[in-house]
PDB file of C-alpha atoms in Angstrom:
ATOM      1  CA  MET A 514      39.311 -14.730 -26.030  1.00  0.00           C
ATOM      2  CA  GLN A 515      38.767 -17.669 -28.361  1.00  0.00           C
ATOM      3  CA  ALA A 516      42.321 -17.206 -29.700  1.00  0.00           C
ATOM      4  CA  LEU A 517      43.633 -17.606 -26.159  1.00  0.00           C
ATOM      5  CA  PHE A 518      41.545 -20.746 -25.673  1.00  0.00           C
ATOM      6  CA  ASN A 519      42.989 -22.169 -28.913  1.00  0.00           C
ATOM      7  CA  ARG A 520      46.554 -21.755 -27.562  1.00  0.00           C
ATOM      8  CA  LEU A 521      45.961 -24.073 -24.621  1.00  0.00           C
ATOM      9  CA  SER A 522      47.830 -27.357 -25.060  1.00  0.00           C
ATOM     10  CA  PRO A 523      45.139 -29.594 -23.636  1.00  0.00           C
ATOM     11  CA  SER A 524      42.269 -27.823 -25.395  1.00  0.00           C
ATOM     12  CA  TRP A 525      39.140 -27.103 -23.369  1.00  0.00           C
ATOM     13  CA  ASP A 526      35.736 -28.129 -24.553  1.00  0.00           C
ATOM     14  CA  LEU A 527      33.156 -25.435 -25.349  1.00  0.00           C
ATOM     15  CA  THR A 528      31.259 -25.625 -22.033  1.00  0.00           C
ATOM     16  CA  GLU A 529      34.472 -25.074 -20.028  1.00  0.00           C
ATOM     17  CA  GLN A 530      35.360 -22.101 -22.216  1.00  0.00           C
ATOM     18  CA  LEU A 531      31.891 -20.581 -21.799  1.00  0.00           C
ATOM     19  CA  ASN A 532      31.954 -21.123 -18.025  1.00  0.00           C
ATOM     20  CA  TYR A 533      35.350 -19.415 -17.806  1.00  0.00           C
ATOM     21  CA  ALA A 534      34.177 -16.492 -19.951  1.00  0.00           C
ATOM     22  CA  HIS A 535      31.030 -16.093 -17.849  1.00  0.00           C
ATOM     23  CA  ARG A 536      33.031 -16.145 -14.597  1.00  0.00           C
ATOM     24  CA  ASN A 537      35.326 -13.356 -15.828  1.00  0.00           C
ATOM     25  CA  MET A 538      32.576 -10.960 -16.944  1.00  0.00           C
ATOM     26  CA  LEU A 539      31.682  -7.758 -15.132  1.00  0.00           C
ATOM     27  CA  PRO A 540      29.578  -8.525 -12.057  1.00  0.00           C
ATOM     28  CA  ARG A 541      26.584  -6.486 -13.268  1.00  0.00           C
ATOM     29  CA  VAL A 542      26.578  -8.431 -16.554  1.00  0.00           C
ATOM     30  CA  GLN A 543      27.163 -11.716 -14.766  1.00  0.00           C
ATOM     31  CA  ILE A 544      24.138 -11.111 -12.530  1.00  0.00           C
ATOM     32  CA  ALA A 545      21.875 -10.204 -15.449  1.00  0.00           C
ATOM     33  CA  LEU A 546      23.055 -13.002 -17.741  1.00  0.00           C
ATOM     34  CA  ARG A 547      22.352 -16.513 -16.524  1.00  0.00           C
ATOM     35  CA  ARG A 548      24.698 -19.250 -17.614  1.00  0.00           C
ATOM     36  CA  ASP A 549      21.951 -21.467 -19.027  1.00  0.00           C
ATOM     37  CA  LYS A 550      20.840 -18.764 -21.516  1.00  0.00           C
ATOM     38  CA  PHE A 551      23.713 -19.298 -23.986  1.00  0.00           C
ATOM     39  CA  ARG A 552      25.467 -22.302 -25.547  1.00  0.00           C
ATOM     40  CA  ASP A 553      27.959 -20.626 -27.884  1.00  0.00           C
ATOM     41  CA  PHE A 554      30.132 -17.512 -28.032  1.00  0.00           C
ATOM     42  CA  ALA A 555      27.959 -15.713 -30.600  1.00  0.00           C
ATOM     43  CA  THR A 556      24.923 -15.827 -28.299  1.00  0.00           C
ATOM     44  CA  LEU A 557      27.099 -14.842 -25.329  1.00  0.00           C
ATOM     45  CA  LYS A 558      28.374 -11.763 -27.206  1.00  0.00           C
ATOM     46  CA  LEU A 559      24.882 -10.767 -28.329  1.00  0.00           C
ATOM     47  CA  LEU A 560      23.315 -11.059 -24.868  1.00  0.00           C
ATOM     48  CA  ALA A 561      26.254  -9.384 -23.114  1.00  0.00           C
ATOM     49  CA  SER A 562      26.208  -6.433 -25.530  1.00  0.00           C
ATOM     50  CA  ARG A 563      22.448  -5.974 -24.987  1.00  0.00           C
ATOM     51  CA  ILE A 564      22.956  -5.968 -21.223  1.00  0.00           C
ATOM     52  CA  GLU A 565      25.821  -3.464 -21.528  1.00  0.00           C
ATOM     53  CA  VAL A 566      23.630  -1.113 -23.581  1.00  0.00           C
ATOM     54  CA  SER A 567      20.812  -1.285 -21.041  1.00  0.00           C
ATOM     55  CA  CYS A 568      23.230  -0.786 -18.108  1.00  0.00           C
ATOM     56  CA  ASN A 569      24.698   2.292 -19.817  1.00  0.00           C
ATOM     57  CA  ALA A 570      21.207   3.645 -20.486  1.00  0.00           C
ATOM     58  CA  ALA A 571      20.300   3.114 -16.831  1.00  0.00           C
ATOM     59  CA  THR A 572      23.406   4.916 -15.558  1.00  0.00           C
ATOM     60  CA  ASN A 573      22.902   7.832 -17.971  1.00  0.00           C
ATOM     61  CA  TYR A 574      19.178   8.191 -17.212  1.00  0.00           C
ATOM     62  CA  ARG A 575      18.038  11.715 -16.427  1.00  0.00           C
ATOM     63  CA  ALA A 576      14.681  12.280 -14.770  1.00  0.00           C
ATOM     64  CA  PRO A 577      12.199  14.407 -16.700  1.00  0.00           C
ATOM     65  CA  PRO A 578      11.807  18.016 -15.604  1.00  0.00           C
ATOM     66  CA  THR A 579       9.114  18.962 -13.159  1.00  0.00           C
ATOM     67  CA  PRO A 580       5.835  20.121 -14.709  1.00  0.00           C
ATOM     68  CA  GLU A 581       6.632  23.719 -13.745  1.00  0.00           C
ATOM     69  CA  LYS A 582       9.953  23.647 -15.636  1.00  0.00           C
ATOM     70  CA  SER A 583       8.710  21.833 -18.710  1.00  0.00           C
ATOM     71  CA  LEU A 584       8.078  23.567 -22.051  1.00  0.00           C
ATOM     72  CA  PHE A 585       4.363  22.788 -21.952  1.00  0.00           C
ATOM     73  CA  PRO A 586       3.325  22.537 -18.280  1.00  0.00           C
ATOM     74  CA  GLU A 587      -0.244  21.572 -19.127  1.00  0.00           C
ATOM     75  CA  LEU A 588       0.992  18.539 -21.098  1.00  0.00           C
ATOM     76  CA  ALA A 589       3.576  17.411 -18.534  1.00  0.00           C
ATOM     77  CA  TYR A 590       3.163  14.152 -16.656  1.00  0.00           C
ATOM     78  CA  ARG A 591       1.694  14.474 -13.185  1.00  0.00           C
ATOM     79  CA  SER A 592       1.785  11.556 -10.776  1.00  0.00           C
ATOM     80  CA  PRO A 593      -1.540  10.411  -9.325  1.00  0.00           C
ATOM     81  CA  ARG A 594      -2.367  12.016  -6.014  1.00  0.00           C
ATOM     82  CA  LYS A 595      -2.457   9.773  -2.992  1.00  0.00           C
ATOM     83  CA  ALA A 596      -5.639   9.745  -0.942  1.00  0.00           C
ATOM     84  CA  SER A 597      -5.162  11.386   2.427  1.00  0.00           C
ATOM     85  CA  ARG A 598      -5.687   9.171   5.427  1.00  0.00           C
ATOM     86  CA  GLY A 599      -6.769  11.894   7.829  1.00  0.00           C
ATOM     87  CA  GLY A 600      -9.837  13.437   6.286  1.00  0.00           C
ATOM     88  CA  GLN A 601     -12.901  12.024   4.672  1.00  0.00           C
ATOM     89  CA  THR A 602     -13.690  12.589   1.054  1.00  0.00           C
ATOM     90  CA  GLY A 603     -16.992  13.796  -0.284  1.00  0.00           C
ATOM     91  CA  ALA A 604     -17.739  10.368  -1.731  1.00  0.00           C
ATOM     92  CA  MET A 605     -17.823   8.815   1.719  1.00  0.00           C
ATOM     93  CA  GLY A 606     -21.186  10.472   2.326  1.00  0.00           C
ATOM     94  CA  LEU A 607     -22.570   8.455  -0.557  1.00  0.00           C
ATOM     95  CA  LEU A 608     -21.515   5.212   1.078  1.00  0.00           C
ATOM     96  CA  ALA A 609     -23.169   6.004   4.415  1.00  0.00           C
ATOM     97  CA  PRO A 610     -26.593   4.428   4.907  1.00  0.00           C
ATOM     98  CA  VAL A 611     -29.697   6.577   4.778  1.00  0.00           C
ATOM     99  CA  VAL A 612     -31.116   7.281   8.220  1.00  0.00           C
ATOM    100  CA  THR A 613     -34.846   6.661   8.638  1.00  0.00           C
ATOM    101  CA  ARG A 614     -36.863   5.735  11.726  1.00  0.00           C
ATOM    102  CA  ASN A 615     -34.307   3.085  12.659  1.00  0.00           C
ATOM    103  CA  ARG A 616     -30.598   3.636  13.105  1.00  0.00           C
ATOM    104  CA  LYS A 617     -28.633   1.777  10.514  1.00  0.00           C
ATOM    105  CA  ILE A 618     -25.206   0.381  11.198  1.00  0.00           C
ATOM    106  CA  ALA A 619     -22.760  -0.132   8.362  1.00  0.00           C
ATOM    107  CA  GLY A 620     -21.062  -3.504   8.698  1.00  0.00           C
ATOM    108  CA  ARG A 621     -18.568  -5.177   6.437  1.00  0.00           C
ATOM    109  CA  GLY A 622     -20.315  -4.986   3.110  1.00  0.00           C
ATOM    110  CA  ARG A 623     -23.802  -5.159   4.618  1.00  0.00           C
ATOM    111  CA  VAL A 624     -26.221  -2.785   6.290  1.00  0.00           C
ATOM    112  CA  SER A 625     -28.457  -3.972   9.111  1.00  0.00           C
ATOM    113  CA  ALA A 626     -31.175  -2.016  10.887  1.00  0.00           C
ATOM    114  CA  VAL A 627     -31.215  -1.672  14.659  1.00  0.00           C
ATOM    115  CA  ALA A 628     -34.622  -0.844  16.133  1.00  0.00           C
ATOM    116  CA  SER A 629     -33.533   0.938  19.296  1.00  0.00           C
ATOM    117  CA  GLY A 630     -33.100   4.549  20.336  1.00  0.00           C
ATOM    118  CA  PRO A 631     -34.971   7.663  19.324  1.00  0.00           C
ATOM    119  CA  SER A 632     -36.120   8.403  15.816  1.00  0.00           C
ATOM    120  CA  THR A 633     -33.696  10.440  13.730  1.00  0.00           C
ATOM    121  CA  ALA A 634     -35.902  10.942  10.695  1.00  0.00           C
ATOM    122  CA  ALA A 635     -35.680  14.370   9.147  1.00  0.00           C
ATOM    123  CA  GLY A 636     -38.881  16.339   9.514  1.00  0.00           C
ATOM    124  CA  PRO A 637     -40.311  18.627   6.857  1.00  0.00           C
ATOM    125  CA  GLY A 638     -38.831  21.748   8.476  1.00  0.00           C
ATOM    126  CA  THR A 639     -35.203  20.522   8.711  1.00  0.00           C
ATOM    127  CA  SER A 640     -32.560  21.878   6.389  1.00  0.00           C
ATOM    128  CA  ALA A 641     -29.929  20.048   4.369  1.00  0.00           C
ATOM    129  CA  VAL A 642     -27.285  21.081   6.887  1.00  0.00           C
ATOM    130  CA  SER A 643     -28.966  19.199   9.721  1.00  0.00           C
ATOM    131  CA  ALA A 644     -29.407  16.146   7.482  1.00  0.00           C
ATOM    132  CA  SER A 645     -25.708  16.128   6.658  1.00  0.00           C
ATOM    133  CA  ALA A 646     -24.858  16.593  10.333  1.00  0.00           C
ATOM    134  CA  LEU A 647     -26.362  13.153  10.999  1.00  0.00           C
ATOM    135  CA  VAL A 648     -23.611  11.482   8.959  1.00  0.00           C
ATOM    136  CA  ARG A 649     -20.458  11.582  11.068  1.00  0.00           C
ATOM    137  CA  PRO A 650     -17.143   9.885  10.456  1.00  0.00           C
ATOM    138  CA  VAL A 651     -16.408   6.704  12.362  1.00  0.00           C
ATOM    139  CA  SER A 652     -16.059   8.286  15.769  1.00  0.00           C
ATOM    140  CA  ALA A 653     -17.861   6.018  18.209  1.00  0.00           C
ATOM    141  CA  VAL A 654     -15.088   5.023  20.563  1.00  0.00           C
ATOM    142  CA  LYS A 655     -15.070   1.291  21.252  1.00  0.00           C
ATOM    143  CA  CYS A 656     -18.830   0.961  21.664  1.00  0.00           C
ATOM    144  CA  HIS A 657     -19.547  -0.032  18.077  1.00  0.00           C
ATOM    145  CA  ILE A 658     -18.521   0.875  14.571  1.00  0.00           C
ATOM    146  CA  ALA A 659     -21.111   3.143  13.044  1.00  0.00           C
ATOM    147  CA  ARG A 660     -21.089   6.226  10.933  1.00  0.00           C
ATOM    148  CA  VAL A 661     -24.370   7.290  12.490  1.00  0.00           C
ATOM    149  CA  CYS A 662     -24.168   6.714  16.225  1.00  0.00           C
ATOM    150  CA  GLY A 663     -27.106   7.743  18.367  1.00  0.00           C
ATOM    151  CA  GLU A 664     -25.591   6.564  21.633  1.00  0.00           C
ATOM    152  CA  ARG A 665     -23.424   8.634  23.931  1.00  0.00           C
ATOM    153  CA  ARG A 666     -19.757   8.134  23.221  1.00  0.00           C
ATOM    154  CA  ARG A 667     -18.172   5.995  25.867  1.00  0.00           C
ATOM    155  CA  THR A 668     -14.839   4.347  26.432  1.00  0.00           C
ATOM    156  CA  TYR A 669     -14.123   1.027  28.008  1.00  0.00           C
ATOM    157  CA  CYS A 670     -11.326  -1.520  28.133  1.00  0.00           C
ATOM    158  CA  PHE A 671     -11.956  -3.778  25.180  1.00  0.00           C
ATOM    159  CA  ARG A 672     -10.074  -6.643  26.822  1.00  0.00           C
ATOM    160  CA  CYS A 673     -11.876  -6.903  30.148  1.00  0.00           C
ATOM    161  CA  GLY A 674     -14.828  -4.519  29.644  1.00  0.00           C
ATOM    162  CA  ARG A 675     -14.114  -2.141  32.554  1.00  0.00           C
ATOM    163  CA  PRO A 676     -16.053   1.116  31.912  1.00  0.00           C
ATOM    164  CA  ASP A 677     -14.347   4.538  31.513  1.00  0.00           C
ATOM    165  CA  MET A 678     -10.976   2.885  30.976  1.00  0.00           C
ATOM    166  CA  THR A 679      -8.722   2.135  28.015  1.00  0.00           C
ATOM    167  CA  VAL A 680      -6.425  -0.876  27.738  1.00  0.00           C
ATOM    168  CA  LYS A 681      -3.419   1.358  28.256  1.00  0.00           C
ATOM    169  CA  ALA A 682      -4.800   2.744  31.525  1.00  0.00           C
ATOM    170  CA  CYS A 683      -6.569  -0.423  32.735  1.00  0.00           C
ATOM    171  CA  PRO A 684      -4.778  -1.787  35.817  1.00  0.00           C
ATOM    172  CA  THR A 685      -5.592  -5.425  35.031  1.00  0.00           C
ATOM    173  CA  CYS A 686      -4.884  -5.446  31.300  1.00  0.00           C
ATOM    174  CA  SER A 687      -1.863  -3.158  31.070  1.00  0.00           C
ATOM    175  CA  GLY A 688       0.164  -5.248  33.509  1.00  0.00           C
ATOM    176  CA  ASN A 689       0.161  -2.587  36.233  1.00  0.00           C
ATOM    177  CA  ALA A 690      -2.087  -4.491  38.630  1.00  0.00           C
ATOM    178  CA  GLU A 691      -0.871  -5.214  42.131  1.00  0.00           C
ATOM    179  CA  GLU A 692      -0.116  -8.880  42.404  1.00  0.00           C
ATOM    180  CA  ASN A 693      -1.209 -10.805  45.504  1.00  0.00           C
ATOM    181  CA  ARG A 694       1.920 -12.519  46.789  1.00  0.00           C
TER     182      ARG A 694
END
């Protein structure tokens, strides 16, 4: 390319030659190689050849075999398992507050005691199954957020507060109310 630039009758300066060479490169190399990264043809050749090698390696990449098809399945890479969103893990029971004479409500990073409702303390004759039955997942529907909820589950419209109604079914909040015209 430099021989062709030397044949030009009004010779171009080096920056014009480099700009022209950069414009006529392959688009994938042109995207990866910024114009301000080189100031001579030697650096341009070096950087462009490195990019070509990495582009060829990327196009010829073959994914590793699955652990079942590998030579040593016990040594094969296994991706980390994602935590399921539906169920609760066993560690969640450790995060739930201990229930004593007062119901405890788990807030955001803090635990506060509420002194209302019946006592839920485990007596000497209760088994471990009944103690674990006290810790429920977050299931109180719109009355309050608590893992241990002693109140009856109830629903209400959280916009206007109408009992036994959800926002979707509420005539005033869902937009289905009859308008007085």
